[in-house]
């Protein structure tokens, strides 16, 4: 059974640019969550989608947005990139929205220069 | 102050040792408690998942939750070099799986 797939794995952007990250959940999983991981702040919740609807949103500025498609695949977008956005962006899927078992992808490592 | 506090280590032990990893939390609404293992350049992998207080054992791993003290632990018996990783505790307050609050992680090295 394929795991959570995130693309791209690595990317470099410059300040002011925007970026789109993609996540394909485990087949059959309908809930997708996004987290930002940095050495200083650890894992921080960005948002969660279930059946194409955003169910929860973390404490991040509006430059961070996401969406989920009918096939449960999800994308997140960061506009007007700042140096502080450099991080590992992790996507996690779960079978339903009411189970604690999150299955993470390997992440997309974003470097902002 | 963070909702979840975890000693970042690093923690270094000899092979075969018993390892104890701990987290404290302040939000009494947390009901679901998880431990994840993260190898370098990989995503976190779920190790243990417990609901409310009590113990749960899975092979060499035992998770303990003490809600009265707001304290959770992960014990690793007969530690192996392959256990060298960062261990993250996580918890959430309701049935919503996606919004979990994570500790900062403890880096463990098991020396042969």
PDB file of C-alpha atoms in Angstrom:
ATOM      1  CA  UNK A   1       0.000   0.000   0.000  1.00  0.00           C
ATOM      2  CA  UNK A   2       1.559   3.288  -1.081  1.00  0.00           C
ATOM      3  CA  UNK A   3       2.206   5.846   1.622  1.00  0.00           C
ATOM      4  CA  UNK A   4       1.660   9.574   1.606  1.00  0.00           C
ATOM      5  CA  UNK A   5       3.431  11.155  -1.342  1.00  0.00           C
ATOM      6  CA  UNK A   6       4.643  14.728  -1.288  1.00  0.00           C
ATOM      7  CA  UNK A   7       6.081  16.665  -4.188  1.00  0.00           C
ATOM      8  CA  UNK A   8       8.447  18.289  -4.697  1.00  0.00           C
ATOM      9  CA  UNK A   9      10.808  16.927  -2.058  1.00  0.00           C
ATOM     10  CA  UNK A  10      13.183  19.875  -2.218  1.00  0.00           C
ATOM     11  CA  UNK A  11      12.831  23.358  -3.605  1.00  0.00           C
ATOM     12  CA  UNK A  12      14.572  26.700  -3.417  1.00  0.00           C
ATOM     13  CA  UNK A  13      12.733  29.983  -3.828  1.00  0.00           C
ATOM     14  CA  UNK A  14      13.560  33.631  -3.327  1.00  0.00           C
ATOM     15  CA  UNK A  15      11.765  36.138  -1.138  1.00  0.00           C
ATOM     16  CA  UNK A  16       8.547  37.410  -2.617  1.00  0.00           C
ATOM     17  CA  UNK A  17       7.907  34.363  -4.766  1.00  0.00           C
ATOM     18  CA  UNK A  18       5.084  31.921  -4.183  1.00  0.00           C
ATOM     19  CA  UNK A  19       5.166  28.158  -3.910  1.00  0.00           C
ATOM     20  CA  UNK A  20       2.691  25.299  -4.271  1.00  0.00           C
ATOM     21  CA  UNK A  21       3.244  21.959  -2.564  1.00  0.00           C
ATOM     22  CA  UNK A  22       1.330  18.814  -3.371  1.00  0.00           C
ATOM     23  CA  UNK A  23       0.226  15.874  -1.262  1.00  0.00           C
ATOM     24  CA  UNK A  24      -1.343  12.571  -2.286  1.00  0.00           C
ATOM     25  CA  UNK A  25      -2.782  10.762   0.741  1.00  0.00           C
ATOM     26  CA  UNK A  26      -2.900   7.037   1.296  1.00  0.00           C
ATOM     27  CA  UNK A  27      -5.583   5.493  -0.889  1.00  0.00           C
ATOM     28  CA  UNK A  28      -8.919   5.658   0.913  1.00  0.00           C
ATOM     29  CA  UNK A  29      -7.838   8.342   3.378  1.00  0.00           C
ATOM     30  CA  UNK A  30     -10.099  11.361   3.268  1.00  0.00           C
ATOM     31  CA  UNK A  31      -8.457  13.634   5.824  1.00  0.00           C
ATOM     32  CA  UNK A  32      -5.294  15.574   4.990  1.00  0.00           C
ATOM     33  CA  UNK A  33      -3.399  17.801   7.399  1.00  0.00           C
ATOM     34  CA  UNK A  34      -0.419  20.036   6.839  1.00  0.00           C
ATOM     35  CA  UNK A  35       2.321  20.864   9.326  1.00  0.00           C
ATOM     36  CA  UNK A  36       5.360  23.108   9.259  1.00  0.00           C
ATOM     37  CA  UNK A  37       8.499  21.803  10.956  1.00  0.00           C
ATOM     38  CA  UNK A  38      11.382  24.077  11.887  1.00  0.00           C
ATOM     39  CA  UNK A  39      14.256  23.602  14.360  1.00  0.00           C
ATOM     40  CA  UNK A  40      13.062  26.469  16.509  1.00  0.00           C
ATOM     41  CA  UNK A  41       9.301  25.904  16.537  1.00  0.00           C
ATOM     42  CA  UNK A  42       8.987  22.168  16.021  1.00  0.00           C
ATOM     43  CA  UNK A  43       5.897  20.800  14.309  1.00  0.00           C
ATOM     44  CA  UNK A  44       3.168  23.391  13.954  1.00  0.00           C
ATOM     45  CA  UNK A  45      -0.300  22.710  12.603  1.00  0.00           C
ATOM     46  CA  UNK A  46      -1.213  24.616   9.455  1.00  0.00           C
ATOM     47  CA  UNK A  47      -4.627  23.291   8.412  1.00  0.00           C
ATOM     48  CA  UNK A  48      -6.721  20.194   7.935  1.00  0.00           C
ATOM     49  CA  UNK A  49      -9.051  19.219   5.122  1.00  0.00           C
ATOM     50  CA  UNK A  50     -11.742  16.598   5.026  1.00  0.00           C
ATOM     51  CA  UNK A  51     -13.932  15.939   2.016  1.00  0.00           C
ATOM     52  CA  UNK A  52     -12.705  19.135   0.317  1.00  0.00           C
ATOM     53  CA  UNK A  53     -13.612  21.288   3.345  1.00  0.00           C
ATOM     54  CA  UNK A  54     -11.163  23.017   5.645  1.00  0.00           C
ATOM     55  CA  UNK A  55     -11.990  21.787   9.139  1.00  0.00           C
ATOM     56  CA  UNK A  56      -9.277  23.442  11.170  1.00  0.00           C
ATOM     57  CA  UNK A  57      -6.724  26.150  10.673  1.00  0.00           C
ATOM     58  CA  UNK A  58      -3.618  26.877  12.696  1.00  0.00           C
ATOM     59  CA  UNK A  59      -2.202  30.221  13.664  1.00  0.00           C
ATOM     60  CA  UNK A  60      -0.496  31.158  10.424  1.00  0.00           C
ATOM     61  CA  UNK A  61      -0.909  34.301   8.292  1.00  0.00           C
ATOM     62  CA  UNK A  62      -3.215  34.382   5.316  1.00  0.00           C
ATOM     63  CA  UNK A  63      -0.248  33.909   2.989  1.00  0.00           C
ATOM     64  CA  UNK A  64      -0.614  30.223   3.792  1.00  0.00           C
ATOM     65  CA  UNK A  65      -3.544  28.578   2.073  1.00  0.00           C
ATOM     66  CA  UNK A  66      -4.601  25.156   0.988  1.00  0.00           C
ATOM     67  CA  UNK A  67      -7.237  23.140  -0.728  1.00  0.00           C
ATOM     68  CA  UNK A  68      -8.347  19.577  -1.195  1.00  0.00           C
ATOM     69  CA  UNK A  69      -9.646  18.012  -4.357  1.00  0.00           C
ATOM     70  CA  UNK A  70     -12.412  15.474  -4.823  1.00  0.00           C
ATOM     71  CA  UNK A  71      -9.840  12.652  -5.007  1.00  0.00           C
ATOM     72  CA  UNK A  72      -8.532  13.737  -1.560  1.00  0.00           C
ATOM     73  CA  UNK A  73      -5.262  15.042  -2.968  1.00  0.00           C
ATOM     74  CA  UNK A  74      -4.284  18.327  -1.379  1.00  0.00           C
ATOM     75  CA  UNK A  75      -2.171  21.332  -2.191  1.00  0.00           C
ATOM     76  CA  UNK A  76      -0.874  24.110  -0.028  1.00  0.00           C
ATOM     77  CA  UNK A  77       0.296  27.478  -1.266  1.00  0.00           C
ATOM     78  CA  UNK A  78       2.510  30.068   0.324  1.00  0.00           C
ATOM     79  CA  UNK A  79       2.515  33.498  -1.287  1.00  0.00           C
ATOM     80  CA  UNK A  80       4.997  36.331  -0.882  1.00  0.00           C
ATOM     81  CA  UNK A  81       7.629  34.061   0.609  1.00  0.00           C
ATOM     82  CA  UNK A  82       9.695  35.256   3.561  1.00  0.00           C
ATOM     83  CA  UNK A  83      13.018  33.938   4.825  1.00  0.00           C
ATOM     84  CA  UNK A  84      11.233  32.559   7.878  1.00  0.00           C
ATOM     85  CA  UNK A  85       9.111  30.291   5.696  1.00  0.00           C
ATOM     86  CA  UNK A  86      12.112  28.044   5.171  1.00  0.00           C
ATOM     87  CA  UNK A  87      11.015  24.759   6.697  1.00  0.00           C
ATOM     88  CA  UNK A  88      10.035  21.164   6.162  1.00  0.00           C
ATOM     89  CA  UNK A  89       6.367  21.048   5.176  1.00  0.00           C
ATOM     90  CA  UNK A  90       4.754  17.791   6.152  1.00  0.00           C
ATOM     91  CA  UNK A  91       1.498  16.377   4.943  1.00  0.00           C
ATOM     92  CA  UNK A  92      -0.343  13.719   6.914  1.00  0.00           C
ATOM     93  CA  UNK A  93      -3.409  11.707   6.053  1.00  0.00           C
ATOM     94  CA  UNK A  94      -5.851   9.756   8.155  1.00  0.00           C
ATOM     95  CA  UNK A  95      -8.658   7.417   7.268  1.00  0.00           C
ATOM     96  CA  UNK A  96     -11.315   9.580   8.814  1.00  0.00           C
ATOM     97  CA  UNK A  97     -11.397  12.843  10.677  1.00  0.00           C
ATOM     98  CA  UNK A  98     -12.032  11.149  14.017  1.00  0.00           C
ATOM     99  CA  UNK A  99      -8.998   8.901  14.332  1.00  0.00           C
ATOM    100  CA  UNK A 100      -5.698   9.846  15.886  1.00  0.00           C
ATOM    101  CA  UNK A 101      -3.528   7.894  13.504  1.00  0.00           C
ATOM    102  CA  UNK A 102      -1.788  10.366  11.250  1.00  0.00           C
ATOM    103  CA  UNK A 103       0.396   8.947   8.505  1.00  0.00           C
ATOM    104  CA  UNK A 104       3.031  11.410   7.394  1.00  0.00           C
ATOM    105  CA  UNK A 105       4.781  11.854   4.096  1.00  0.00           C
ATOM    106  CA  UNK A 106       8.503  12.555   3.880  1.00  0.00           C
ATOM    107  CA  UNK A 107       7.902  16.257   3.487  1.00  0.00           C
ATOM    108  CA  UNK A 108       8.811  19.052   1.126  1.00  0.00           C
ATOM    109  CA  UNK A 109      11.881  20.966   2.226  1.00  0.00           C
ATOM    110  CA  UNK A 110      11.566  24.615   1.245  1.00  0.00           C
ATOM    111  CA  UNK A 111      14.504  26.987   1.339  1.00  0.00           C
ATOM    112  CA  UNK A 112      13.811  30.684   0.858  1.00  0.00           C
ATOM    113  CA  UNK A 113      16.799  32.815  -0.124  1.00  0.00           C
TER     114      UNK A 113
ATOM    115  CA  UNK B   1       4.634  28.706  27.669  1.00  0.00           C
ATOM    116  CA  UNK B   2       4.070  25.859  25.240  1.00  0.00           C
ATOM    117  CA  UNK B   3       1.104  23.555  25.667  1.00  0.00           C
ATOM    118  CA  UNK B   4       3.391  20.526  25.354  1.00  0.00           C
ATOM    119  CA  UNK B   5       6.878  20.437  26.845  1.00  0.00           C
ATOM    120  CA  UNK B   6       9.439  17.829  25.874  1.00  0.00           C
ATOM    121  CA  UNK B   7      13.078  17.617  26.878  1.00  0.00           C
ATOM    122  CA  UNK B   8      15.007  17.964  23.606  1.00  0.00           C
ATOM    123  CA  UNK B   9      17.978  15.969  24.840  1.00  0.00           C
ATOM    124  CA  UNK B  10      20.116  14.855  23.188  1.00  0.00           C
ATOM    125  CA  UNK B  11      19.958  11.516  24.937  1.00  0.00           C
ATOM    126  CA  UNK B  12      22.717   8.956  24.416  1.00  0.00           C
ATOM    127  CA  UNK B  13      22.501   5.404  25.782  1.00  0.00           C
ATOM    128  CA  UNK B  14      24.355   2.119  25.254  1.00  0.00           C
ATOM    129  CA  UNK B  15      22.725  -0.661  23.306  1.00  0.00           C
ATOM    130  CA  UNK B  16      20.405  -2.738  25.466  1.00  0.00           C
ATOM    131  CA  UNK B  17      19.552   0.095  27.851  1.00  0.00           C
ATOM    132  CA  UNK B  18      16.030   1.043  28.872  1.00  0.00           C
ATOM    133  CA  UNK B  19      15.119   4.459  27.533  1.00  0.00           C
ATOM    134  CA  UNK B  20      12.563   6.761  29.128  1.00  0.00           C
ATOM    135  CA  UNK B  21      11.146   9.666  27.146  1.00  0.00           C
ATOM    136  CA  UNK B  22       8.701  12.107  28.678  1.00  0.00           C
ATOM    137  CA  UNK B  23       6.337  14.960  27.936  1.00  0.00           C
ATOM    138  CA  UNK B  24       4.284  17.244  30.119  1.00  0.00           C
ATOM    139  CA  UNK B  25       1.298  19.240  29.003  1.00  0.00           C
ATOM    140  CA  UNK B  26      -0.926  21.978  30.309  1.00  0.00           C
ATOM    141  CA  UNK B  27      -4.200  21.513  28.409  1.00  0.00           C
ATOM    142  CA  UNK B  28      -6.434  19.272  30.500  1.00  0.00           C
ATOM    143  CA  UNK B  29      -8.707  18.760  27.484  1.00  0.00           C
ATOM    144  CA  UNK B  30      -6.126  16.534  25.765  1.00  0.00           C
ATOM    145  CA  UNK B  31      -7.507  13.008  25.546  1.00  0.00           C
ATOM    146  CA  UNK B  32      -5.527  11.305  22.800  1.00  0.00           C
ATOM    147  CA  UNK B  33      -1.798  10.793  23.148  1.00  0.00           C
ATOM    148  CA  UNK B  34       0.650   9.663  20.491  1.00  0.00           C
ATOM    149  CA  UNK B  35       4.353   8.994  20.106  1.00  0.00           C
ATOM    150  CA  UNK B  36       6.049   9.399  16.748  1.00  0.00           C
ATOM    151  CA  UNK B  37       9.551   8.439  15.653  1.00  0.00           C
ATOM    152  CA  UNK B  38      11.311  10.551  13.057  1.00  0.00           C
ATOM    153  CA  UNK B  39      14.485   9.496  11.328  1.00  0.00           C
ATOM    154  CA  UNK B  40      16.693  12.105   9.726  1.00  0.00           C
ATOM    155  CA  UNK B  41      15.190  13.485   6.510  1.00  0.00           C
ATOM    156  CA  UNK B  42      12.039  11.419   6.929  1.00  0.00           C
ATOM    157  CA  UNK B  43       8.498  12.158   8.041  1.00  0.00           C
ATOM    158  CA  UNK B  44       7.286  11.171  11.533  1.00  0.00           C
ATOM    159  CA  UNK B  45       6.109   7.585  11.926  1.00  0.00           C
ATOM    160  CA  UNK B  46       3.413   6.689  14.443  1.00  0.00           C
ATOM    161  CA  UNK B  47       4.694   4.378  17.200  1.00  0.00           C
ATOM    162  CA  UNK B  48       2.009   4.406  19.871  1.00  0.00           C
ATOM    163  CA  UNK B  49      -1.501   5.769  20.212  1.00  0.00           C
ATOM    164  CA  UNK B  50      -3.373   5.811  23.513  1.00  0.00           C
ATOM    165  CA  UNK B  51      -6.629   7.228  24.748  1.00  0.00           C
ATOM    166  CA  UNK B  52      -6.951   8.731  28.235  1.00  0.00           C
ATOM    167  CA  UNK B  53      -4.880   7.372  31.135  1.00  0.00           C
ATOM    168  CA  UNK B  54      -3.185   4.011  31.394  1.00  0.00           C
ATOM    169  CA  UNK B  55      -0.476   1.893  29.830  1.00  0.00           C
ATOM    170  CA  UNK B  56      -0.120   0.396  26.391  1.00  0.00           C
ATOM    171  CA  UNK B  57       2.552  -2.046  25.331  1.00  0.00           C
ATOM    172  CA  UNK B  58       3.715  -2.960  21.841  1.00  0.00           C
ATOM    173  CA  UNK B  59       6.807  -5.108  21.621  1.00  0.00           C
ATOM    174  CA  UNK B  60       9.721  -3.236  23.142  1.00  0.00           C
ATOM    175  CA  UNK B  61       7.699  -0.040  23.495  1.00  0.00           C
ATOM    176  CA  UNK B  62       5.440   0.940  26.395  1.00  0.00           C
ATOM    177  CA  UNK B  63       3.438   4.144  26.529  1.00  0.00           C
ATOM    178  CA  UNK B  64       2.120   5.522  29.800  1.00  0.00           C
ATOM    179  CA  UNK B  65      -0.358   8.326  30.329  1.00  0.00           C
ATOM    180  CA  UNK B  66      -1.040   9.979  33.680  1.00  0.00           C
ATOM    181  CA  UNK B  67      -3.728  12.570  33.087  1.00  0.00           C
ATOM    182  CA  UNK B  68      -3.847  13.585  36.744  1.00  0.00           C
ATOM    183  CA  UNK B  69      -0.230  14.718  36.501  1.00  0.00           C
ATOM    184  CA  UNK B  70      -0.481  15.770  32.831  1.00  0.00           C
ATOM    185  CA  UNK B  71       2.506  13.576  32.092  1.00  0.00           C
ATOM    186  CA  UNK B  72       3.142  10.966  29.410  1.00  0.00           C
ATOM    187  CA  UNK B  73       6.064   8.615  28.925  1.00  0.00           C
ATOM    188  CA  UNK B  74       7.472   6.259  26.337  1.00  0.00           C
ATOM    189  CA  UNK B  75       9.728   3.438  27.459  1.00  0.00           C
ATOM    190  CA  UNK B  76      11.962   1.538  25.063  1.00  0.00           C
ATOM    191  CA  UNK B  77      13.326  -1.760  26.347  1.00  0.00           C
ATOM    192  CA  UNK B  78      16.462  -3.426  24.985  1.00  0.00           C
ATOM    193  CA  UNK B  79      17.263  -0.369  22.912  1.00  0.00           C
ATOM    194  CA  UNK B  80      18.936  -0.918  19.551  1.00  0.00           C
ATOM    195  CA  UNK B  81      21.087   1.328  17.345  1.00  0.00           C
ATOM    196  CA  UNK B  82      18.164   1.356  14.909  1.00  0.00           C
ATOM    197  CA  UNK B  83      16.132   3.167  17.582  1.00  0.00           C
ATOM    198  CA  UNK B  84      18.381   6.207  17.114  1.00  0.00           C
ATOM    199  CA  UNK B  85      15.973   8.912  15.981  1.00  0.00           C
ATOM    200  CA  UNK B  86      13.985  11.879  17.204  1.00  0.00           C
ATOM    201  CA  UNK B  87      10.924  10.958  19.257  1.00  0.00           C
ATOM    202  CA  UNK B  88       7.957  13.297  19.224  1.00  0.00           C
ATOM    203  CA  UNK B  89       5.041  13.233  21.595  1.00  0.00           C
ATOM    204  CA  UNK B  90       1.718  14.526  20.296  1.00  0.00           C
ATOM    205  CA  UNK B  91      -1.730  14.978  21.725  1.00  0.00           C
ATOM    206  CA  UNK B  92      -5.139  16.277  20.813  1.00  0.00           C
ATOM    207  CA  UNK B  93      -8.268  17.309  22.579  1.00  0.00           C
ATOM    208  CA  UNK B  94     -11.122  15.946  20.518  1.00  0.00           C
ATOM    209  CA  UNK B  95     -11.936  13.461  17.868  1.00  0.00           C
ATOM    210  CA  UNK B  96     -10.331  15.577  15.181  1.00  0.00           C
ATOM    211  CA  UNK B  97      -7.246  13.683  14.113  1.00  0.00           C
ATOM    212  CA  UNK B  98      -5.614  16.376  12.076  1.00  0.00           C
ATOM    213  CA  UNK B  99      -5.081  19.041  14.693  1.00  0.00           C
ATOM    214  CA  UNK B 100      -2.514  17.521  17.002  1.00  0.00           C
ATOM    215  CA  UNK B 101      -0.135  19.471  19.220  1.00  0.00           C
ATOM    216  CA  UNK B 102       3.420  18.183  19.125  1.00  0.00           C
ATOM    217  CA  UNK B 103       6.334  18.388  21.510  1.00  0.00           C
ATOM    218  CA  UNK B 104       9.629  19.597  20.090  1.00  0.00           C
ATOM    219  CA  UNK B 105      11.089  16.082  20.070  1.00  0.00           C
ATOM    220  CA  UNK B 106      13.863  14.268  21.928  1.00  0.00           C
ATOM    221  CA  UNK B 107      16.885  13.143  19.936  1.00  0.00           C
ATOM    222  CA  UNK B 108      18.013   9.675  20.963  1.00  0.00           C
ATOM    223  CA  UNK B 109      21.274   7.955  20.054  1.00  0.00           C
ATOM    224  CA  UNK B 110      21.794   4.291  20.928  1.00  0.00           C
ATOM    225  CA  UNK B 111      25.465   3.374  20.780  1.00  0.00           C
ATOM    226  CA  UNK B 112      26.522  -0.176  19.832  1.00  0.00           C
TER     227      UNK B 112
END
